[in-house]
Structure formats: structure tokens, C-alpha cells
Coordinates of C-alpha atoms in Angstrom, one line a residue:
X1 CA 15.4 29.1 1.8
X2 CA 12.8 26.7 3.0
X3 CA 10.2 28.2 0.7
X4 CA 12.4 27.7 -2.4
X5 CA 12.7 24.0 -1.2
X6 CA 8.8 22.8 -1.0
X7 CA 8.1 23.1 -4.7
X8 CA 11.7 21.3 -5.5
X9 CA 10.3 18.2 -2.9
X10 CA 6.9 18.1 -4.6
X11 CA 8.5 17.4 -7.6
X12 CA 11.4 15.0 -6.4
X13 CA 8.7 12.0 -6.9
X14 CA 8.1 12.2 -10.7
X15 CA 11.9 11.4 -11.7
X16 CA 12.1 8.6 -14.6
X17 CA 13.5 5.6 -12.9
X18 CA 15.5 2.7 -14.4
X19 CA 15.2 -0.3 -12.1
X20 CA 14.7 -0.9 -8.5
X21 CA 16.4 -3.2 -6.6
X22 CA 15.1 -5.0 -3.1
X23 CA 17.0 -2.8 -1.1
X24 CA 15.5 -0.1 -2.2
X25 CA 17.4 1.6 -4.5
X26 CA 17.3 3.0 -8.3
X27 CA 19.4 2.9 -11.1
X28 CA 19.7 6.7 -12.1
X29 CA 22.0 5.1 -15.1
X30 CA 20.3 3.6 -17.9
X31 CA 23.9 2.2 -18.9
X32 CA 23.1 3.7 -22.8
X33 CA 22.7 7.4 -22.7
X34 CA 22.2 10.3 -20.5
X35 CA 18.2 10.0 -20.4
X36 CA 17.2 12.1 -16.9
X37 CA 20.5 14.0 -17.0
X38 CA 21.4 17.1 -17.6
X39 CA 24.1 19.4 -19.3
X40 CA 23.8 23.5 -18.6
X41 CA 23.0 25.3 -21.8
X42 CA 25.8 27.9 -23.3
X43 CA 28.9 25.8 -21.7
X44 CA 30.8 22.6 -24.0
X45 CA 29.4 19.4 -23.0
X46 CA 31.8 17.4 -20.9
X47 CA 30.2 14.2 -20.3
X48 CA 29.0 11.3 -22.8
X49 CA 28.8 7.2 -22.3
X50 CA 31.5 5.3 -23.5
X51 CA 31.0 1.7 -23.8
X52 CA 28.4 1.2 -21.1
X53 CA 30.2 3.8 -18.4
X54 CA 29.7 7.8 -18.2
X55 CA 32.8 9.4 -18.9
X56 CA 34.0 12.9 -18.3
X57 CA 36.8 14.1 -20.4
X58 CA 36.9 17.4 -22.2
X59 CA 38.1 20.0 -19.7
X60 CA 36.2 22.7 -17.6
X61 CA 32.8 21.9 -20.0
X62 CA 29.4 21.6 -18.8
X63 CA 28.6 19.6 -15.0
X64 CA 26.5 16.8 -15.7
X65 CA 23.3 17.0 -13.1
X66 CA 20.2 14.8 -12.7
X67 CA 16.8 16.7 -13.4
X68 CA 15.4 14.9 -10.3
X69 CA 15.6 16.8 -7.0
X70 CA 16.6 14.9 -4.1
X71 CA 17.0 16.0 -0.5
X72 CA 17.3 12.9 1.8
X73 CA 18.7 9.9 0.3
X74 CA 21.7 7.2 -0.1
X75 CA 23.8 7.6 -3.5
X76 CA 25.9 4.8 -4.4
X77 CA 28.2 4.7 -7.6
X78 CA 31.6 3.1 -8.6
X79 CA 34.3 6.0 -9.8
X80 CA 37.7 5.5 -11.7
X81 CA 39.9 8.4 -12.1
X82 CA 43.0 8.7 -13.9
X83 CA 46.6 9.5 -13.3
X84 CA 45.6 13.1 -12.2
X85 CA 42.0 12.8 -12.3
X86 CA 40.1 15.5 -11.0
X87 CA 35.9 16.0 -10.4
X88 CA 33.8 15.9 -7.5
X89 CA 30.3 15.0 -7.0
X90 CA 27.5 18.0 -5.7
X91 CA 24.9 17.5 -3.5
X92 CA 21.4 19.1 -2.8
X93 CA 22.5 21.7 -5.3
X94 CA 21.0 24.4 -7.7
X95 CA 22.5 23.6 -11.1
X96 CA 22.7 27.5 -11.8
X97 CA 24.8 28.3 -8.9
X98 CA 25.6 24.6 -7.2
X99 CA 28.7 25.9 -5.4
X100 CA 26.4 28.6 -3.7
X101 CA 23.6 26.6 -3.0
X102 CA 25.0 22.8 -2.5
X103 CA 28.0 21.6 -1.6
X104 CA 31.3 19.0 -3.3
X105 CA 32.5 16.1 -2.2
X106 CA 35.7 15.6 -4.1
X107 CA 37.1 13.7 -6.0
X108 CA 40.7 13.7 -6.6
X109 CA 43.9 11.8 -7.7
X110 CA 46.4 12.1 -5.0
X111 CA 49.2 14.1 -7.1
X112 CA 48.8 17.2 -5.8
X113 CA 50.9 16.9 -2.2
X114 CA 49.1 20.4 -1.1
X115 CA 45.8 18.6 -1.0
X116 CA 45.3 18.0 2.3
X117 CA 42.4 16.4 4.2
X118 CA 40.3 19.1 3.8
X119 CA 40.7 18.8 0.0
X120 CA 41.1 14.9 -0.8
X121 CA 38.8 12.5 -2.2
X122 CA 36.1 11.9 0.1
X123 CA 35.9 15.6 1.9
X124 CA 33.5 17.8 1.7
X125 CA 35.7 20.4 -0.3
X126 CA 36.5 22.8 1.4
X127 CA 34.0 22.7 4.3
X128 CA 35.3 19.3 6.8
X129 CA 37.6 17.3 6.3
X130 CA 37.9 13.4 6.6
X131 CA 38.7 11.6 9.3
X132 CA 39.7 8.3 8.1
X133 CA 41.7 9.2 4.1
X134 CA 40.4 6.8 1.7
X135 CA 42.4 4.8 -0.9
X136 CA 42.8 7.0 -3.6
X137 CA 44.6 5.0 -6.0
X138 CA 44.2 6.2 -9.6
X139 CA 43.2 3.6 -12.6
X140 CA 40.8 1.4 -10.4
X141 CA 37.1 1.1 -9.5
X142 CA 35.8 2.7 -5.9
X143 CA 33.2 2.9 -4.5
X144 CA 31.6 5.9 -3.0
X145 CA 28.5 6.2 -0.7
X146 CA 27.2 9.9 0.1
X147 CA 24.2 9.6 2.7
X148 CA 22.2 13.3 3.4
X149 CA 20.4 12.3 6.6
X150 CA 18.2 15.8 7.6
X151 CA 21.3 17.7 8.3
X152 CA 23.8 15.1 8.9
X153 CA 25.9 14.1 5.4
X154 CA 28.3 11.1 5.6
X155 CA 30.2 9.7 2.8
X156 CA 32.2 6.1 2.8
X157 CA 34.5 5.1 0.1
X158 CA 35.0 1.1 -0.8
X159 CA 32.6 0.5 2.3
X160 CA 34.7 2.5 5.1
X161 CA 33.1 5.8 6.3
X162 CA 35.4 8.5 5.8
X163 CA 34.0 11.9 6.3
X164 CA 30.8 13.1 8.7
X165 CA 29.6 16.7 8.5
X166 CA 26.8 18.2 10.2
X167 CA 25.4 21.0 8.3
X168 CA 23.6 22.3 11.5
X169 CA 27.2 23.0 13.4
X170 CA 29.4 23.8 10.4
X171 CA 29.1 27.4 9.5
X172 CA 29.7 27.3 5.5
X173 CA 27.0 24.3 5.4
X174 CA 24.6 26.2 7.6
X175 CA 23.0 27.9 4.6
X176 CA 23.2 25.7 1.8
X177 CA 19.9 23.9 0.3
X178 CA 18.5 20.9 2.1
X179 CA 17.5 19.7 -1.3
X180 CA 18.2 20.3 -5.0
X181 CA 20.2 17.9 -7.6
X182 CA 23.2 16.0 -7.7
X183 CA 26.2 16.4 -9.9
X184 CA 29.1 15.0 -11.2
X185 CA 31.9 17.7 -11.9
X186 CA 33.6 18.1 -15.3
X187 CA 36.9 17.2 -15.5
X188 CA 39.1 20.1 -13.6
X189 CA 42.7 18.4 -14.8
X190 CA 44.3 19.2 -17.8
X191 CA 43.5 18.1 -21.4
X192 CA 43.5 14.3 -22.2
X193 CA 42.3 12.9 -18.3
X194 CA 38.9 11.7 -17.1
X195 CA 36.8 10.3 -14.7
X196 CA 34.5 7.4 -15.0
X197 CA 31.6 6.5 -13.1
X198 CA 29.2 3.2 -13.8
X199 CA 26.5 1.7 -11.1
X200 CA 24.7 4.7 -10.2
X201 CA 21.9 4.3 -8.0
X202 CA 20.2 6.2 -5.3
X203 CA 17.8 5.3 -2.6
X204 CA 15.2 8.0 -2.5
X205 CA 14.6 8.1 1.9
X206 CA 12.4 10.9 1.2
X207 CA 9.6 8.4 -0.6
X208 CA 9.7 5.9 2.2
X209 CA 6.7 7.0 4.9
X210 CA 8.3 6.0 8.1
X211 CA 11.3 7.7 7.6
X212 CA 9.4 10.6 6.3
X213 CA 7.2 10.2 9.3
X214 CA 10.2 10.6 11.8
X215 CA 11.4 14.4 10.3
X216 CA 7.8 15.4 12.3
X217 CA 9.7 15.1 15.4
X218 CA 12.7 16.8 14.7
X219 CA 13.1 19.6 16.4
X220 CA 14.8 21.8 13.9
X221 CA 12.0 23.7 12.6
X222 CA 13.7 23.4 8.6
X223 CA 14.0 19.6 9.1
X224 CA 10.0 19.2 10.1
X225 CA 9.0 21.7 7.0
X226 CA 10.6 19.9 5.1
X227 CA 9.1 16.5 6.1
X228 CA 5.9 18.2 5.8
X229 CA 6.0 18.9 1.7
X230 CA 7.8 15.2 1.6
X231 CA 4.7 14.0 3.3
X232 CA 2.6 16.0 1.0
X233 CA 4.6 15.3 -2.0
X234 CA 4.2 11.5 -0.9
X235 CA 0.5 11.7 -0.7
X236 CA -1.9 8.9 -0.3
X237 CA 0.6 6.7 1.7
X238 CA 0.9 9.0 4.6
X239 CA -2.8 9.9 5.4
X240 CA -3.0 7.1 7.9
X241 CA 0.5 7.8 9.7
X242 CA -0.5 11.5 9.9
X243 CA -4.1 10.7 10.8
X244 CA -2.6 8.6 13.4
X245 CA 0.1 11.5 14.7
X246 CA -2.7 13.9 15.4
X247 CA -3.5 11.9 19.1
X248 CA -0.1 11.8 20.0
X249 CA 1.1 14.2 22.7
X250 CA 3.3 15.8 20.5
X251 CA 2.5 19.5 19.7
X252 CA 5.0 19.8 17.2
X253 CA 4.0 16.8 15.5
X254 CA 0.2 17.4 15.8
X255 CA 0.7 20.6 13.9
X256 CA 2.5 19.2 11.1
X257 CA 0.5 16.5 10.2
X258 CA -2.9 18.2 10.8
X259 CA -1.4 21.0 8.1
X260 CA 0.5 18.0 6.1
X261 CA -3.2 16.2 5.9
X262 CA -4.9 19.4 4.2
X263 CA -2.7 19.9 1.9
X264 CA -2.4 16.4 0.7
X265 CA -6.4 17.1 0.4
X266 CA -5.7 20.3 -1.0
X267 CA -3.6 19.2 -3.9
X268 CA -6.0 16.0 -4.2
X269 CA -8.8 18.5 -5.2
X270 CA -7.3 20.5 -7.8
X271 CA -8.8 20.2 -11.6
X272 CA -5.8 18.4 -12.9
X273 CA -6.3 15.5 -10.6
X274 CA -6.9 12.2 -11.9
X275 CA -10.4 10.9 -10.9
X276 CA -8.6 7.8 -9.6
X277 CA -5.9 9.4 -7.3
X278 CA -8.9 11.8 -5.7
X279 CA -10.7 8.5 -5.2
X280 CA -7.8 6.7 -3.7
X281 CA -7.3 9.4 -1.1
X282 CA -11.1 9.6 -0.4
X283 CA -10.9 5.6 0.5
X284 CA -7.6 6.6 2.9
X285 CA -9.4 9.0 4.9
X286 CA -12.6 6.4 5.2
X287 CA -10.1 4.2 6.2
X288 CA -8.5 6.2 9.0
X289 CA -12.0 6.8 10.1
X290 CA -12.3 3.3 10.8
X291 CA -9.3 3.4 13.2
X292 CA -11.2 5.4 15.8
X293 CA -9.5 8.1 16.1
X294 CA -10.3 10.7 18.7
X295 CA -13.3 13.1 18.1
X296 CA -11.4 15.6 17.3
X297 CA -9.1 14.0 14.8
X298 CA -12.4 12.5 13.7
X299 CA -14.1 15.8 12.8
X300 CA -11.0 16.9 11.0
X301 CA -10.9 14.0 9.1
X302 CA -14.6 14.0 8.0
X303 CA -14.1 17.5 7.4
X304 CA -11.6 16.4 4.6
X305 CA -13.3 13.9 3.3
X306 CA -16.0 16.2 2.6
X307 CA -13.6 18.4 0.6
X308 CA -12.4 15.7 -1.4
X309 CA -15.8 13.8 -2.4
X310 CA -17.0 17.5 -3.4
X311 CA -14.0 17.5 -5.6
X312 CA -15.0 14.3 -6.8
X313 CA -18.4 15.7 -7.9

């Protein structure tokens, strides 16, 4: 599974953005169309913008999925269902099979009485139930935060955490991706209800370096590959934290970011490469040179540099 996820987190950096606010998030909702969003070929299309807001009416059509992958990361939106609303959103998913490779948190209208906590709004269907059952009244705004934290999901509804799952300890969760897109689910009521969702917006933890930085340390072996091709996805920005790593008295951590630092140089020296991105990793290595690091880090680093200024050439 972890090979299929590198190449997903070297792309998860080159998603269209809308707006970025100071606490770090993005709009992934232009408020006009469905630009960097997605509809599966070959099924109706169930989702369009009405008047500013996404809207999901037609039954059993098409999910709607970003084309950005994302595998750790804060997604905030607002949701209104109707009187027997039904959709969900999915997480970390393959949009070809994103019940077999990611996971729903639902979203429901509470007029089925046999949908118990496991089921309700704010459960991961089907896999843990919530602990604290959010308001679930129908023909209002909510609001719905789902955090994927390494292996730990957690999703609040109008600010009040309702459901914590641990997809190292729960056995259906154990295998599912670590990182792949997010949907919204069609409508799964009958003809003539909807869903509605408005103020989308993610923060991407996976482009920030520090928190990037602290998935070295982990000690699930999944968690620090994957921190390694968000490191090398992330690029320039981490030479210096990794440079720094390599003296630190962790082993684990030593050998991520000595193998995270050559294949940020790696990828650096391909033919496709701007001149200006080569240069600007070329100027981070001469700068962690300057830092004093120990000899050995300093003949790896030289090393590098060497590979990268013959690229250059």
C-alpha cells in the first residue's frame, strides 16, 4: 500500500488553490463552478452550484471528488441536508473504489430510528461510532471538521468533537489508504432531496515542514514513509530540517532524512527541472553547510551539492 501512496503525496502539492486564509487554510470552493473537482466518467452527474453553494440532488449519480490528493490535513465545510437528506463525506480515498480504499464519515438526517451511533452523522460509517451525537437537525447550516492526523481521524460538528478513530487499532481502518482524495457522496435518499455544502476549505498539514518533520519520529514504519515522500514532495523547505536531523541520536530519523535529502536532490536533477528550482536547492544545501554540521553530515551534504551543480551544468 505504501508504494501506491508516494507518487499520490508527490503530487498532493500542485492542486489549484483558491484563497488562503492566515490560519492556514484554502478554499477548495471557488463559490462559481466545480473547477478542481471531479465527477466519475460513465455514471449521471449528481452535483452542480446553485446560487453560490454545491448542491447534490439527482439520486445515486456520480460522487463528486477533489483531483488533489491529500493525506494529513484539517477539512472544514458548512452542510445543510434536507428533511431525509442523506451523503457522507470520504476520506484519503481512491475515487475508483473509495469504499475499498478510504473510508465515510456520514452524513445523515435523523429519520431513520435504525441508525444508530455507528451509522449517524458524524461516524465513521460503519467502522466507530461517536461518542458525543451531534445535532442533526435537517434544514440548517453545520459545521463539520474532519482532522486525519497520521493514523488518528477526528471529526467535530458545530465546534464539538464527536467521533475519534484510530486507524492503527480498528481492524476495518487498518488497511485503508493513508492518502488519496476526498468526496462528497451523491445523494442516497429518494428523488427530490439534497445536500448542500458552502465554505470549503482544507488546511494542507502535509505542506507545513515542522509538522512534516515530526512523522520522522513516528514509530510506525507507514507513518515515517510517508513523511519521507511529503518531505520530498515539499522539497527546498525541508533541506535544512533534514540536514539538521542527520546529528540527532535518532536512528530512525537519521535514516529518513539522509534518504529524504537525496531524493529531494534526485528529483532536483531531472531534465524537466526548472533552472531556478535546481538553483534554489543548490543555495539550501550551501546554506546548511554554513550551519556546521558534523563531518559526516558535511560530506553528505557536499556530496549532494555536487550532484546538483552538475545538473546545473
Amino acid at each position: 500500500m505504501t508504494q501506491h501512496l508516494i507518487p499520490i503525496l508527490f503530487s498532493m502539492f500542485t492542486v489549484s488553490v483558491f484563497s488562503q486564509t492566515n490560519d492556514g487554510f484554502t478554499s477548495l470552493f471557488n463559490g462559481k463552478d466545480l473547477t478542481d473537482w471531479t465527477m466519475l466518467p460513465g455514471k449521471a452527474p449528481a452535483f452542480k452550484v446553485v446560487d453560490g453553494v454545491v448542491e447534490t440532488r439527482p439520486r445515486n449519480g456520480s460522487d463528486l471528488f477533489t483531483v488533489g490528493r491529500f493525506g494529513n490535513f484539517i477539512f472544514r465545510f458548512e452542510y445543510l441536508l434536507s428533511k431525509v437528506g442523506n451523503s457522507g463525506v470520504l476520506i484519503r480515498c481512491d475515487p475508483d473504489n473509495p469504499w475499498g480504499t478510504g473510508v465515510e464519515v456520514q452524513l445523515l438526517a435523523p429519520w431513520t430510528p435504525y441508525r444508530d451511533d455507528l451509522h449517524c452523522t458524524g461516524s465513521v460509517y460503519g467502522h466507530v461510532a461517536v461518542t458525543n451525537r451531534p445535532d442533526e437537525t435537517t434544514g440548517i447550516w453545520h459545521q463539520m471538521e474532519i482532522k486525519c492526523d497520521r493514523k488518528r481521524i477526528t471529526v467535530s460538528v458545530d465546534g464539538k468533537l464527536t467521533t475519534v478513530a484510530d486507524a492503527g487499532t480498528v481492524a476495518g481502518l487498518k488497511e485503508k489508504h493513508l492518502a488519496g482524495a476526498i468526496g462528497f457522496q451523491s445523494n442516497h435518499s429518494k428523488e427530490g432531496e439534497f445536500a448542500r455544502f458552502r465554505n470549503i476549505k482544507i488546511r494542507n498539514l502535509d505542506a507545513e515542514p515542522e509538522y512534516v518533520k515530526a512523522g520522522f519520529y513516528d514509530d510506525d514504519a507507514q507513518v515515517r514513509t510517508l513523511a519521507c515522500a511529503a518531505a520530498v514532495a515539499l522539497g527546498t523547505p525541508m533541506i535544512d530540517p533534514l540536514a539538521r536531523m542527520m546529528d540527532e541520536d535518532n536512528v530512525m530519523a537519521r535514516r529518513g532524512a539522509k534518504q529524504a535529502l537525496f531524493d529531494i536532490v534526485a528529483k532536483a536533477t531531472a531534465p524537466q527541472t526548472p533552472p531556478a528550482d535546481k538553483k534554489a536547492v543548490a543555495r539550501s544545501l550551501k546554506t546548511s553547510m554554513k550551519a556546521k554540521p558534523s563531518e559526516i553530515t558535511a560530506v553528505y551534504l557536499k556530496w549532494l551539492l555536487a550532484m546538483i551543480q552538475s545538473a546545473e551544468r
